[in-house]
PDB file of C-alpha atoms in Angstrom:
ATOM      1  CA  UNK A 926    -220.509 -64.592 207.247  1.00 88.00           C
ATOM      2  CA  UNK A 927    -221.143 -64.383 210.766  1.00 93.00           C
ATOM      3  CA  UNK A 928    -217.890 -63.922 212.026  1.00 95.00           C
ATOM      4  CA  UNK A 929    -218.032 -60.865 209.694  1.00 94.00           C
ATOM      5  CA  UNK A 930    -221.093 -59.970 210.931  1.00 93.00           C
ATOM      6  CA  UNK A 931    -220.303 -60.058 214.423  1.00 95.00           C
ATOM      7  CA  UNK A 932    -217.174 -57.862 213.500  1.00 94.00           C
ATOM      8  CA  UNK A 933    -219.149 -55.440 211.735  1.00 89.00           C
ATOM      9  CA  UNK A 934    -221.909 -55.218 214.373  1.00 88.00           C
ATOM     10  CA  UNK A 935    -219.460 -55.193 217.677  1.00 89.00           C
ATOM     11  CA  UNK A 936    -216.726 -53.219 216.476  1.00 88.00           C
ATOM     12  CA  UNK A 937    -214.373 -56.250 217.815  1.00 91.00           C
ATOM     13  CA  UNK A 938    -210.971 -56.810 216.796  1.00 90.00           C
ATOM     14  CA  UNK A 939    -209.874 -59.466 214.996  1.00 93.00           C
ATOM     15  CA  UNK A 940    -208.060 -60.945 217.592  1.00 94.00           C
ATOM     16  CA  UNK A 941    -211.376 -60.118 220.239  1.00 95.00           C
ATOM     17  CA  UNK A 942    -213.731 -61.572 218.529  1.00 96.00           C
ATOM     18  CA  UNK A 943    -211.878 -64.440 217.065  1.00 96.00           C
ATOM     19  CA  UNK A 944    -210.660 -65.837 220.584  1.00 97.00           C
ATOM     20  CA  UNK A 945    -214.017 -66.120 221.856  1.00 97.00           C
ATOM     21  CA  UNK A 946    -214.943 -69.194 223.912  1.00 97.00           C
ATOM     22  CA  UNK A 947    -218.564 -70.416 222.877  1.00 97.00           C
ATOM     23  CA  UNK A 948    -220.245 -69.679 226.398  1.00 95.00           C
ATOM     24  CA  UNK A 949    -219.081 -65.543 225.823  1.00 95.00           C
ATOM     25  CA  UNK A 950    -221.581 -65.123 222.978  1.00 95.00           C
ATOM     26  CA  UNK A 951    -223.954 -63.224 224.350  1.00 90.00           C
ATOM     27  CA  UNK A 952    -227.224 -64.004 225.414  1.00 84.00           C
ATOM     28  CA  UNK A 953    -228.429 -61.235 227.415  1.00 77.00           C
ATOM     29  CA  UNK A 954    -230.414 -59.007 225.275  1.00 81.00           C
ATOM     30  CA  UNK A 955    -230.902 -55.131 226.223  1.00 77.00           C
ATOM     31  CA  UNK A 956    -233.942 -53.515 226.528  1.00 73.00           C
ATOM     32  CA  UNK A 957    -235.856 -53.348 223.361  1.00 73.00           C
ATOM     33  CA  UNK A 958    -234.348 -56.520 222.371  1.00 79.00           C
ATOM     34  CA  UNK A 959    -232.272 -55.385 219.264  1.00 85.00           C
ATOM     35  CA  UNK A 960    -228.741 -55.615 221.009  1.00 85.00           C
ATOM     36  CA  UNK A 961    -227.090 -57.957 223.025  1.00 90.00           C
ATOM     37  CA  UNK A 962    -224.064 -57.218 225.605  1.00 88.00           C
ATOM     38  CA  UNK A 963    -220.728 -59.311 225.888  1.00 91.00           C
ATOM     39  CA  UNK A 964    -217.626 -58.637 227.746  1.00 91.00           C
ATOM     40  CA  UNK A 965    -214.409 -59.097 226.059  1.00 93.00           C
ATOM     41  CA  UNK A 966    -211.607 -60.405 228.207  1.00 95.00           C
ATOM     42  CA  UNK A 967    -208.856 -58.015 228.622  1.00 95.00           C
ATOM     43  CA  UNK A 968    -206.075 -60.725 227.661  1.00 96.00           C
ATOM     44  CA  UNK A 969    -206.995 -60.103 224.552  1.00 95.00           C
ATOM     45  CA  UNK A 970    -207.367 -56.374 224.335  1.00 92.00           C
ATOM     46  CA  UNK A 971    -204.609 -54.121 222.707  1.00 88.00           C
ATOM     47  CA  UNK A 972    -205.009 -52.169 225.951  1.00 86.00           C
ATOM     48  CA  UNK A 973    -205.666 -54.953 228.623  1.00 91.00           C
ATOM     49  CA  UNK A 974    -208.117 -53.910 229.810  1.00 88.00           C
ATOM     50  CA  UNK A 975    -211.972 -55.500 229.262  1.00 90.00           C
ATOM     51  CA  UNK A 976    -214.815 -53.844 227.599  1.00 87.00           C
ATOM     52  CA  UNK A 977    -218.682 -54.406 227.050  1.00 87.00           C
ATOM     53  CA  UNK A 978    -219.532 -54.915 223.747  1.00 89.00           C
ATOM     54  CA  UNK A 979    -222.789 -54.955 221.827  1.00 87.00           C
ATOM     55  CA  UNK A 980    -224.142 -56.837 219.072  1.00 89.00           C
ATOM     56  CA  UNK A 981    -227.085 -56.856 217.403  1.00 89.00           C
ATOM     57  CA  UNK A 982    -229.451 -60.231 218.743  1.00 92.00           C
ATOM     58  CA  UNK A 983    -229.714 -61.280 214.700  1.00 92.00           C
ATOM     59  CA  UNK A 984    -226.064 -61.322 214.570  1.00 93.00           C
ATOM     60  CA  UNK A 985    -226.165 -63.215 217.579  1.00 94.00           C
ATOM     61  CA  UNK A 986    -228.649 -65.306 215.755  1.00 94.00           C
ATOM     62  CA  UNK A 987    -226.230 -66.213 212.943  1.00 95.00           C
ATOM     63  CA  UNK A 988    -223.463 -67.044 215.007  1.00 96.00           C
ATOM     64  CA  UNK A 989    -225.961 -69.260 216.904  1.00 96.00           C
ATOM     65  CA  UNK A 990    -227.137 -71.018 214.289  1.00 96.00           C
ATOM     66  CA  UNK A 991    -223.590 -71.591 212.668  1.00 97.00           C
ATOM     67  CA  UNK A 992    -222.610 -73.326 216.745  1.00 97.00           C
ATOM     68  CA  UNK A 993    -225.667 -75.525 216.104  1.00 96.00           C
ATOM     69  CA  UNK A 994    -224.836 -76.332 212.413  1.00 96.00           C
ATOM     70  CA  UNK A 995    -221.723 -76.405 210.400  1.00 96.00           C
ATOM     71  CA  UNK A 996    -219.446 -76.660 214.288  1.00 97.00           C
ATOM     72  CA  UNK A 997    -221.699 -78.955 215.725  1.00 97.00           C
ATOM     73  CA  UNK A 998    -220.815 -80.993 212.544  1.00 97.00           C
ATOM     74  CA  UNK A 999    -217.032 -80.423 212.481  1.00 97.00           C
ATOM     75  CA  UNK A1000    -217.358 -80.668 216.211  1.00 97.00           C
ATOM     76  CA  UNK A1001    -218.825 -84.567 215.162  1.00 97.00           C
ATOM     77  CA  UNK A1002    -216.766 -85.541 212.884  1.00 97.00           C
ATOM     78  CA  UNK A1003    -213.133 -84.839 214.647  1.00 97.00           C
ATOM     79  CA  UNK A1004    -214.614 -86.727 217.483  1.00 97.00           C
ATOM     80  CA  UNK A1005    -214.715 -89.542 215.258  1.00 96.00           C
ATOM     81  CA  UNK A1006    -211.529 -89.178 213.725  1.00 96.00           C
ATOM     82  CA  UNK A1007    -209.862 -89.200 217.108  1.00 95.00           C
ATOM     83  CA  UNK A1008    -208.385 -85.720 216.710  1.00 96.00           C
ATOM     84  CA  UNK A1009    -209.279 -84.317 219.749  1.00 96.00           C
ATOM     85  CA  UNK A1010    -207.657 -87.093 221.817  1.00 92.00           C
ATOM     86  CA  UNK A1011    -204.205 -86.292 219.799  1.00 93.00           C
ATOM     87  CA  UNK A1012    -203.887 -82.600 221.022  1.00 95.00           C
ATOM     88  CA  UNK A1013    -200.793 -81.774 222.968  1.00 93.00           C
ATOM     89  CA  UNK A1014    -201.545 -79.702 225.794  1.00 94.00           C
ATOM     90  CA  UNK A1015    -205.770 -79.869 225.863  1.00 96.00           C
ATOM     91  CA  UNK A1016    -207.094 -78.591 228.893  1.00 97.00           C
ATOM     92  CA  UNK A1017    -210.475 -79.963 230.182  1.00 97.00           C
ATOM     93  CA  UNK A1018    -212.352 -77.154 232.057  1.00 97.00           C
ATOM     94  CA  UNK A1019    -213.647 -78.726 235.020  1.00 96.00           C
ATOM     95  CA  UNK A1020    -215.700 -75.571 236.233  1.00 94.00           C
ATOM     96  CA  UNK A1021    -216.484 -71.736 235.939  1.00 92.00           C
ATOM     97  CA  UNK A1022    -217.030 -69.963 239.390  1.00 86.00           C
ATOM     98  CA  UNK A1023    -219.435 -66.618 238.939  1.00 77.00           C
ATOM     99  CA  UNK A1024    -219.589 -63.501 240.427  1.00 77.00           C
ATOM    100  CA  UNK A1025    -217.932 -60.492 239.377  1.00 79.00           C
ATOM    101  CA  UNK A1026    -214.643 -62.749 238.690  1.00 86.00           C
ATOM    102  CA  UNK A1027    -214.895 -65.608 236.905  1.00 92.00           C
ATOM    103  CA  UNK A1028    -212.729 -68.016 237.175  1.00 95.00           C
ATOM    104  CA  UNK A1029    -211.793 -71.336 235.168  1.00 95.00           C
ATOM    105  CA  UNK A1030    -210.844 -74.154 236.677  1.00 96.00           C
ATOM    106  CA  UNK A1031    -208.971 -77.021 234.559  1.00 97.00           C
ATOM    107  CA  UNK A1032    -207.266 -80.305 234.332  1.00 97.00           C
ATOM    108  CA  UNK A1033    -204.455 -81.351 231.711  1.00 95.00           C
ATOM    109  CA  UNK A1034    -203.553 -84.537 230.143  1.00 92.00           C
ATOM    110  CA  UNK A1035    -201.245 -85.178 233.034  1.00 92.00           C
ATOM    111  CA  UNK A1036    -204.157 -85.132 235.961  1.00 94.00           C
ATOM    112  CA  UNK A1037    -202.727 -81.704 237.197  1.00 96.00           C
ATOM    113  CA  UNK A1038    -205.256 -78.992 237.882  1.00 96.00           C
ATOM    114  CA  UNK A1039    -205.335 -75.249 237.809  1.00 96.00           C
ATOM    115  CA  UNK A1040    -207.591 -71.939 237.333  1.00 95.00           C
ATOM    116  CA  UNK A1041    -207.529 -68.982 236.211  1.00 95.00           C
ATOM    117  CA  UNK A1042    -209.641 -65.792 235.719  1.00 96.00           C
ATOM    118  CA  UNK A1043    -211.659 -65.542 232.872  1.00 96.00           C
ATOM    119  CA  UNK A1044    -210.258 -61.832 231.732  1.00 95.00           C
ATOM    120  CA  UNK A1045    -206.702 -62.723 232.245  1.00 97.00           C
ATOM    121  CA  UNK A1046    -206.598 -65.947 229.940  1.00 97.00           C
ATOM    122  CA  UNK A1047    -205.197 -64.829 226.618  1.00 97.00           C
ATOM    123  CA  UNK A1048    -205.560 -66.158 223.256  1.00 97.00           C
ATOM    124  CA  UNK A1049    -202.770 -68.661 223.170  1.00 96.00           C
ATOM    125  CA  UNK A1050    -204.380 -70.086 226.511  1.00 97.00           C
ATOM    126  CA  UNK A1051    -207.732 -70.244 224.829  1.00 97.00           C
ATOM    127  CA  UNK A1052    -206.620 -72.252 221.759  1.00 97.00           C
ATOM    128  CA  UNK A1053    -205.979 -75.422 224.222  1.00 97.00           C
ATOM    129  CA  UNK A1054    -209.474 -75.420 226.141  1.00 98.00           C
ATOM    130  CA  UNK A1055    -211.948 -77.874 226.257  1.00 98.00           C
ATOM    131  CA  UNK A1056    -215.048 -79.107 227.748  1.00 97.00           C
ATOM    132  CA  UNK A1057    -217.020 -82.817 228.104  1.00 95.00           C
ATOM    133  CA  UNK A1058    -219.417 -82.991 225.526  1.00 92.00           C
ATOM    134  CA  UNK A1059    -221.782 -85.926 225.097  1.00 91.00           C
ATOM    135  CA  UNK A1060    -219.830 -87.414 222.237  1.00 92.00           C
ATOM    136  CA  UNK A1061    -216.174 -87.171 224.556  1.00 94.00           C
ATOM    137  CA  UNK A1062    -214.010 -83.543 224.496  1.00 96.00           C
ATOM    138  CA  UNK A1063    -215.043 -80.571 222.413  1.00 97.00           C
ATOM    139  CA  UNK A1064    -212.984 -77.034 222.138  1.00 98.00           C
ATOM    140  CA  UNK A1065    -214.517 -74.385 223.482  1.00 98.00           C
ATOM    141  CA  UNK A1066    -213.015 -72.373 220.953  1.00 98.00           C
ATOM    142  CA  UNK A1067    -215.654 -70.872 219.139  1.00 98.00           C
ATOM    143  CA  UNK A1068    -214.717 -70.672 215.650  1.00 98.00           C
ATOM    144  CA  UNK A1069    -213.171 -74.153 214.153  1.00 98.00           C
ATOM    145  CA  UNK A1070    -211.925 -74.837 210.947  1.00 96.00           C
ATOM    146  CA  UNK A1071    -213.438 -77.322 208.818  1.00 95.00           C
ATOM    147  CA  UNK A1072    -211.685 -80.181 210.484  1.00 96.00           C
ATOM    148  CA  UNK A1073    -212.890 -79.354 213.805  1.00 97.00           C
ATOM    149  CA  UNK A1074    -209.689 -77.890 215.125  1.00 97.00           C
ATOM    150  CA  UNK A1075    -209.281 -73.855 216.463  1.00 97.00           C
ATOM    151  CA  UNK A1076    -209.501 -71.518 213.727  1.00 97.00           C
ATOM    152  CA  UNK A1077    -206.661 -69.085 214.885  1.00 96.00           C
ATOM    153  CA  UNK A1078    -207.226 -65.837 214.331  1.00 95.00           C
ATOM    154  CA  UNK A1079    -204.352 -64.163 211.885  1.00 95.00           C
ATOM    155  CA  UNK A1080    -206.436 -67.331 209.336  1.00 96.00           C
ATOM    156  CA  UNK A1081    -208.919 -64.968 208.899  1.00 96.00           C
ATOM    157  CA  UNK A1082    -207.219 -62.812 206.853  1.00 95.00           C
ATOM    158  CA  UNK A1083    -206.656 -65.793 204.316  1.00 95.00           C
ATOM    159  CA  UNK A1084    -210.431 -66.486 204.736  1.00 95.00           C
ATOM    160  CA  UNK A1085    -210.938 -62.731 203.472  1.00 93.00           C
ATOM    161  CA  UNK A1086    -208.549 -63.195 201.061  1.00 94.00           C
ATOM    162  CA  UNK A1087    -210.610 -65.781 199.370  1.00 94.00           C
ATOM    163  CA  UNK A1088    -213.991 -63.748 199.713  1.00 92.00           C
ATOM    164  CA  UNK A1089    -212.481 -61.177 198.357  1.00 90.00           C
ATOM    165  CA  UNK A1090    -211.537 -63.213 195.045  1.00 92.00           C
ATOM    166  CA  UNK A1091    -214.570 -64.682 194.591  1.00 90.00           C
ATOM    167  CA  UNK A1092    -216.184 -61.500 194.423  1.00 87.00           C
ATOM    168  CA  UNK A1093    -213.700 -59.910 192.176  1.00 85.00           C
ATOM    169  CA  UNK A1094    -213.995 -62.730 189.684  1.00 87.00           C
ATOM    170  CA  UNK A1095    -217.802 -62.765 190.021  1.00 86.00           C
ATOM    171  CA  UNK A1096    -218.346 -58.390 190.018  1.00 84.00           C
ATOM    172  CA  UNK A1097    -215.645 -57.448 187.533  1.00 81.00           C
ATOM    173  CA  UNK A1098    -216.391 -57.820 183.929  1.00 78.00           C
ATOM    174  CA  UNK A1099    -214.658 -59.914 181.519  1.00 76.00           C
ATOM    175  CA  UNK A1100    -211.896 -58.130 179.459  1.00 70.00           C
ATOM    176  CA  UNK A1101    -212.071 -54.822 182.162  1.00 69.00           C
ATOM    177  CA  UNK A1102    -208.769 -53.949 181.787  1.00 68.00           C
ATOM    178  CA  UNK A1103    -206.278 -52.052 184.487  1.00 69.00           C
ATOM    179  CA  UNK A1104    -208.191 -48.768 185.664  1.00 67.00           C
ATOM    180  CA  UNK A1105    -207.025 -47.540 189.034  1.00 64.00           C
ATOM    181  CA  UNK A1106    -210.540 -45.368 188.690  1.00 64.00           C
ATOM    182  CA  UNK A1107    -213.027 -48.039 187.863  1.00 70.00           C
ATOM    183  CA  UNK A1108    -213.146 -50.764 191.322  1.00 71.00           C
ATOM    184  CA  UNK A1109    -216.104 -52.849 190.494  1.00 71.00           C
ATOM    185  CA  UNK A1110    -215.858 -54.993 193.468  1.00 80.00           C
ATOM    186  CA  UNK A1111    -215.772 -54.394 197.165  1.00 81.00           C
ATOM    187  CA  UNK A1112    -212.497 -55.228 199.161  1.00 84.00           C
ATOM    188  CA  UNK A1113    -212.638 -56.242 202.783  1.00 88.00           C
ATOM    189  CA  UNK A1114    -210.331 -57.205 205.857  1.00 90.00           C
ATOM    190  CA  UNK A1115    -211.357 -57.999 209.400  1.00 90.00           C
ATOM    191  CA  UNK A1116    -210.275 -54.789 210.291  1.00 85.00           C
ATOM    192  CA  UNK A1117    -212.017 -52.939 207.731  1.00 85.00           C
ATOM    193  CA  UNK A1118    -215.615 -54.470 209.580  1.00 86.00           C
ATOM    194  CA  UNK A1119    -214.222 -52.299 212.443  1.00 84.00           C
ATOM    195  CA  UNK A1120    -213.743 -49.178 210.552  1.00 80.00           C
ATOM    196  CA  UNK A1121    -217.079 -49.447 208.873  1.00 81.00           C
ATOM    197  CA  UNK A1122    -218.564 -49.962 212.850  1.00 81.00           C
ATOM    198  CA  UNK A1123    -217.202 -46.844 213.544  1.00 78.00           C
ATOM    199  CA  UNK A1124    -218.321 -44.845 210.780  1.00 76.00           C
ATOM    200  CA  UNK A1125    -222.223 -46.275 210.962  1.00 77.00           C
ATOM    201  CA  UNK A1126    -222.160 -45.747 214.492  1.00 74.00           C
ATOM    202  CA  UNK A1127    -220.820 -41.993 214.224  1.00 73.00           C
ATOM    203  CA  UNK A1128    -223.936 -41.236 211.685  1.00 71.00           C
ATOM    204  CA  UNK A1129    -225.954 -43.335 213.155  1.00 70.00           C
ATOM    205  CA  UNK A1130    -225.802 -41.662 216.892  1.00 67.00           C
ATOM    206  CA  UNK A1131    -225.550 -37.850 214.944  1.00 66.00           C
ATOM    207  CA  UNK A1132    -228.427 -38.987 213.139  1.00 65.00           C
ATOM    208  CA  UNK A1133    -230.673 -39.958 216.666  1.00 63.00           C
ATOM    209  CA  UNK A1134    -229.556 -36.660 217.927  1.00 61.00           C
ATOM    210  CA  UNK A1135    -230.623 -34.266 215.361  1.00 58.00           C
ATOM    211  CA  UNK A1136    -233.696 -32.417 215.282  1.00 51.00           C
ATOM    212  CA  UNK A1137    -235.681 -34.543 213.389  1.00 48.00           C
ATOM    213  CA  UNK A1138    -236.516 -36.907 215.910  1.00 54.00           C
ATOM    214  CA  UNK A1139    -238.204 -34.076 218.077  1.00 60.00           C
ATOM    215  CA  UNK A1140    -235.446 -33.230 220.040  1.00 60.00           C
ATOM    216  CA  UNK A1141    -235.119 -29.165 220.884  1.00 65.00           C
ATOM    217  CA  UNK A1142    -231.892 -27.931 221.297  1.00 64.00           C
ATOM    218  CA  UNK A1143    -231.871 -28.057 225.190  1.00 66.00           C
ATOM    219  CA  UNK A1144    -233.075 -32.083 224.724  1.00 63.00           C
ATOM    220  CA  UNK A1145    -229.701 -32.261 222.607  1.00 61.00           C
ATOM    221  CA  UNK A1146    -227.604 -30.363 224.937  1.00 62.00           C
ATOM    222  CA  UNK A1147    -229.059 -32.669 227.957  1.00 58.00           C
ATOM    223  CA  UNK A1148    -228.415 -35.843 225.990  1.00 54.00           C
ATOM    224  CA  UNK A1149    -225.074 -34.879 225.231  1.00 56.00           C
ATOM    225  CA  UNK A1150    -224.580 -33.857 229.223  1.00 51.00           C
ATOM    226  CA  UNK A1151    -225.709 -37.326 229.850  1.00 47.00           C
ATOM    227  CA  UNK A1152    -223.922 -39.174 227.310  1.00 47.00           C
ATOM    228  CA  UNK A1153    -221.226 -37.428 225.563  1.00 51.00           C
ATOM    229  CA  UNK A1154    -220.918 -36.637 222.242  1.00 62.00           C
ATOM    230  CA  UNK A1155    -221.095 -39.338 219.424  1.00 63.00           C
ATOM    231  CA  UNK A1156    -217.269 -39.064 218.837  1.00 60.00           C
ATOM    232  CA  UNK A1157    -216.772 -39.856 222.299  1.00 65.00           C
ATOM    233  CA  UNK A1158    -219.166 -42.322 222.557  1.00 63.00           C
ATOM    234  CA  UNK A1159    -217.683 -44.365 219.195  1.00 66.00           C
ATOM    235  CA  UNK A1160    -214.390 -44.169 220.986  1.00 66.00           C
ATOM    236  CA  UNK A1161    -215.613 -45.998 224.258  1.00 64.00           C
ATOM    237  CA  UNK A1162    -217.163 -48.326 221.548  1.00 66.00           C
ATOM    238  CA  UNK A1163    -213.820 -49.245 220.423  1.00 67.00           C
ATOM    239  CA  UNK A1164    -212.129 -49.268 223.823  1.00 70.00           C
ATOM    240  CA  UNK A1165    -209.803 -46.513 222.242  1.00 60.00           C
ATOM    241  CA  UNK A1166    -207.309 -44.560 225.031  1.00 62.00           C
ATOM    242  CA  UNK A1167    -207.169 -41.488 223.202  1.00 65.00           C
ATOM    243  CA  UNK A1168    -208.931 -39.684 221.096  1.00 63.00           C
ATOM    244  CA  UNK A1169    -207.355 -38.497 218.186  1.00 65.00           C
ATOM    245  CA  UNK A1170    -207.575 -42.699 217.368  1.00 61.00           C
ATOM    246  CA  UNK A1171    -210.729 -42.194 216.717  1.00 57.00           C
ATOM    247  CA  UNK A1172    -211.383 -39.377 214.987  1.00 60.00           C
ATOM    248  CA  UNK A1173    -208.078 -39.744 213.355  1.00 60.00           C
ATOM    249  CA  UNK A1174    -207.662 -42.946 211.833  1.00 58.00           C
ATOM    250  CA  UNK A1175    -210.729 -44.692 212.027  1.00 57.00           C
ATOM    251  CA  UNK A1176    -213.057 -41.966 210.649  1.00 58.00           C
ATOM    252  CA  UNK A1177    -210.750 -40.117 208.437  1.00 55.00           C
ATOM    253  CA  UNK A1178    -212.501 -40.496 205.834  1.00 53.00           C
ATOM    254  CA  UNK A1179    -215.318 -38.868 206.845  1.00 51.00           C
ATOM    255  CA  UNK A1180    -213.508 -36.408 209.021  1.00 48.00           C
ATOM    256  CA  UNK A1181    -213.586 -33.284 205.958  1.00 42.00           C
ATOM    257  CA  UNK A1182    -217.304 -33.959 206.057  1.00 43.00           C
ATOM    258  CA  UNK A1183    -220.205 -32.082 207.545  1.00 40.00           C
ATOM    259  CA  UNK A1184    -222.104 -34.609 209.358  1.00 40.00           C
ATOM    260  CA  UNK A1185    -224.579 -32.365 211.121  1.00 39.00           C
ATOM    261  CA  UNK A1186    -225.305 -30.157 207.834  1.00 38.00           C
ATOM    262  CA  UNK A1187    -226.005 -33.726 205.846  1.00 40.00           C
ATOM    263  CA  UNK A1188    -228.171 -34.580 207.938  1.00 38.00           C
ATOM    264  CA  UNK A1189    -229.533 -30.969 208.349  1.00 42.00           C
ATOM    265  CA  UNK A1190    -230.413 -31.267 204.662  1.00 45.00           C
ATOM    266  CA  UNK A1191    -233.022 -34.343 205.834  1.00 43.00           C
ATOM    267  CA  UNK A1192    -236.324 -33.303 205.375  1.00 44.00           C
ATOM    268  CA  UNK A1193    -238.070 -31.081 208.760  1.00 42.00           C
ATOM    269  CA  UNK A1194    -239.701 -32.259 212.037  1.00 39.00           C
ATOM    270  CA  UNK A1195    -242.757 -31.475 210.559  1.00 43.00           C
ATOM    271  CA  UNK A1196    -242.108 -33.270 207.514  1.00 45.00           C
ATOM    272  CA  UNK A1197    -242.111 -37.526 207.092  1.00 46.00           C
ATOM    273  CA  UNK A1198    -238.660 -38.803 208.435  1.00 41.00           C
ATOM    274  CA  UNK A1199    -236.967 -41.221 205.661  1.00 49.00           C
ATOM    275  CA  UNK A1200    -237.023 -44.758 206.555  1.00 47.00           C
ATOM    276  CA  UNK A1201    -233.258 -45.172 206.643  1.00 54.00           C
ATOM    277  CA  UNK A1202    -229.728 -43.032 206.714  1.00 58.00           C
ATOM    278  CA  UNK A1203    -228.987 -45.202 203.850  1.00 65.00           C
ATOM    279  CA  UNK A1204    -229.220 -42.082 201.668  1.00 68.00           C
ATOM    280  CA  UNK A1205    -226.573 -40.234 204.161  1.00 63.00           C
ATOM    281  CA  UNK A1206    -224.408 -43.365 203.779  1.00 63.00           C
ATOM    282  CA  UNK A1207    -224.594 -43.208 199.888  1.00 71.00           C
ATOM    283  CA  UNK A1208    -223.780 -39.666 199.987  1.00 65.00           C
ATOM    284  CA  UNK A1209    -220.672 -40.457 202.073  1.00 62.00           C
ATOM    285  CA  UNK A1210    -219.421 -43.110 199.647  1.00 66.00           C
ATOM    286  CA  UNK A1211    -219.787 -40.602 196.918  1.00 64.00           C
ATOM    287  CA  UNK A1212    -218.072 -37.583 198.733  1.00 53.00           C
ATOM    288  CA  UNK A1213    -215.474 -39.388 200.756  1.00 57.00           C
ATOM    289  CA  UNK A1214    -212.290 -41.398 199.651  1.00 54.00           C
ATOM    290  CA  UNK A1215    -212.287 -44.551 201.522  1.00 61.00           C
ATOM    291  CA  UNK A1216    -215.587 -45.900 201.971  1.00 69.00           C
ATOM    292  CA  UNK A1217    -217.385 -48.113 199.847  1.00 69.00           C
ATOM    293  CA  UNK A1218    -221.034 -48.160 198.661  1.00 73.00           C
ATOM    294  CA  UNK A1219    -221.825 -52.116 198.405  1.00 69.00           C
ATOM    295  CA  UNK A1220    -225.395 -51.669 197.377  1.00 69.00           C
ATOM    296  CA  UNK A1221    -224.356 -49.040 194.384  1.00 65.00           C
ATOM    297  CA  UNK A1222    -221.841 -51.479 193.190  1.00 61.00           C
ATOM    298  CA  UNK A1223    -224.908 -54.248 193.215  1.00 62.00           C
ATOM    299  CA  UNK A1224    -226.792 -52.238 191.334  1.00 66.00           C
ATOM    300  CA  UNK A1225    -224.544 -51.667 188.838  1.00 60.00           C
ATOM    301  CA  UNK A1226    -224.126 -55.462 187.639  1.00 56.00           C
ATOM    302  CA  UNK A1227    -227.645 -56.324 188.592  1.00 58.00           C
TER     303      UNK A1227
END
């Protein structure tokens, strides 16, 4: 769950945000405290090049807990079992200079030394690095299977997989029989927590901007000046190049819809502002093919 999470809220990659070393979680919360910032090495970047992201400080919270908890505890137990000591290839990170390059410095099973930056290690590199913990060597690999060793990242997809039949055997009704119109359970991917980023970020940001918050038209024009527009904005969010990425694959399926007149229909300035978009969202799920409504689906076999 909070590798999904951290997906969902970050708008990582699969291969980002599953190749992250423990000490990149972030820990530097934002003002207003709701987000944290991470950088993602550009190694492991489709473009190679490295990127700020944000997620939200309970998602941080989860995968904190979860390093503290269930790793700690695989962490434990492999140390036990030896496993560690059996690796071929473990490097034992020695030190991490600061600055504006970071750089890792190592030692292999052999005695030799050798660093490298931070940015430029890629995942492969990752998989085989360690640290001295107080129990002998730990990975810093952040997400471990339950045996202690690097979960690598194309094992998510199984992990999904799995999720995904649980919650078809749990959601769909006994005897349903083959309707390509009637889904009664939600299907996810990694990459799918990416796509939904970028579609609650797009109505999220439209949604800040619009008039109901108090902002006249010149406050929207300067904001935009300042900022750029939300499409723009999503794409830097996703470390896209171009885009027509964007707007063209990611949110597709919300790209025949009206954002600004849904939200125009929102009640006045004047008027009481509604607790959440999670009416606009609905609305989308309803109008648009590709995007699922979770909560409507709950409801249904509540």
């Amino acid at each position: 769950m909070a590798f999904a999470n951290l997906l969902y809220s970050s708008g990582m990659r699969r291969s980002e945000g599953g190749s992250l070393l423990t000490f990149e979680v972030p820990s530097l919360r934002l003002e207003g405290g709701r987000y944290c910032a991470g950088r993602i090495a550009a190694a492991v970047t489709r473009s190679k090049k490295p990127r700020t992201f944000y997620a939200a400080s309970g998602v941080v919270g989860q995968v904190e807990v979860y390093v503290d908890s269930s790793r700690a505890l695989a962490v434990r137990r492999a140390q036990e079992a030896g496993r560690y000591e059996r690796l071929a290839g473990v490097r034992v990170v020695t030190g991490l200079g600061g600055g504006i390059r970071p750089t890792l410095r190592w030692v292999d099973q052999r005695g030799r030394t050798g660093e490298r930056r931070l940015t430029d290690l890629t995942v492969e590199e990752r998989l085989v690095l360690f640290t001295e913990g107080p129990r002998g060597i730990e990975p810093l690999w952040l997400w471990l299977n339950e045996s202690g060793l690097p979960l690598r990242v194309d094992s998510w997809e199984g992990v999904f997989r799995a999720a995904n039949e649980r919650c078809r055997l749990v959601l769909t009704p006994a005897g349903a029989g083959a309707d390509p119109h009637r889904v009664y359970a939600p299907y996810a991917t990694p990459h799918s927590c990416r796509h939904s980023f970028a579609l609650v970020m797009l109505v999220v940001l439209n949604h800040l901007m619009d008039r109901r918050f108090g902002l006249t038209p010149e406050e929207r024009r300067d904001f935009r000046l300042l900022y750029g527009v939300p499409w723009r904005m999503v794409q830097d969010l996703l470390g896209h190049a171009s885009r027509e990425t964007t707007c063209g694959i990611y949110l597709a399926p919300v790209a025949d819809l009206q954002l600004r007149a849904l939200l125009a229909a929102a009640p006045d300035a004047d008027e009481p502002l509604p607790a959440s978009v999670d009416q606009v969202f609905a609305r989308i799920a309803r109008e648009s093919e590709g995007v699922q409504d979770v909560a409507e689906w709950l409801e249904q076999v509540a």
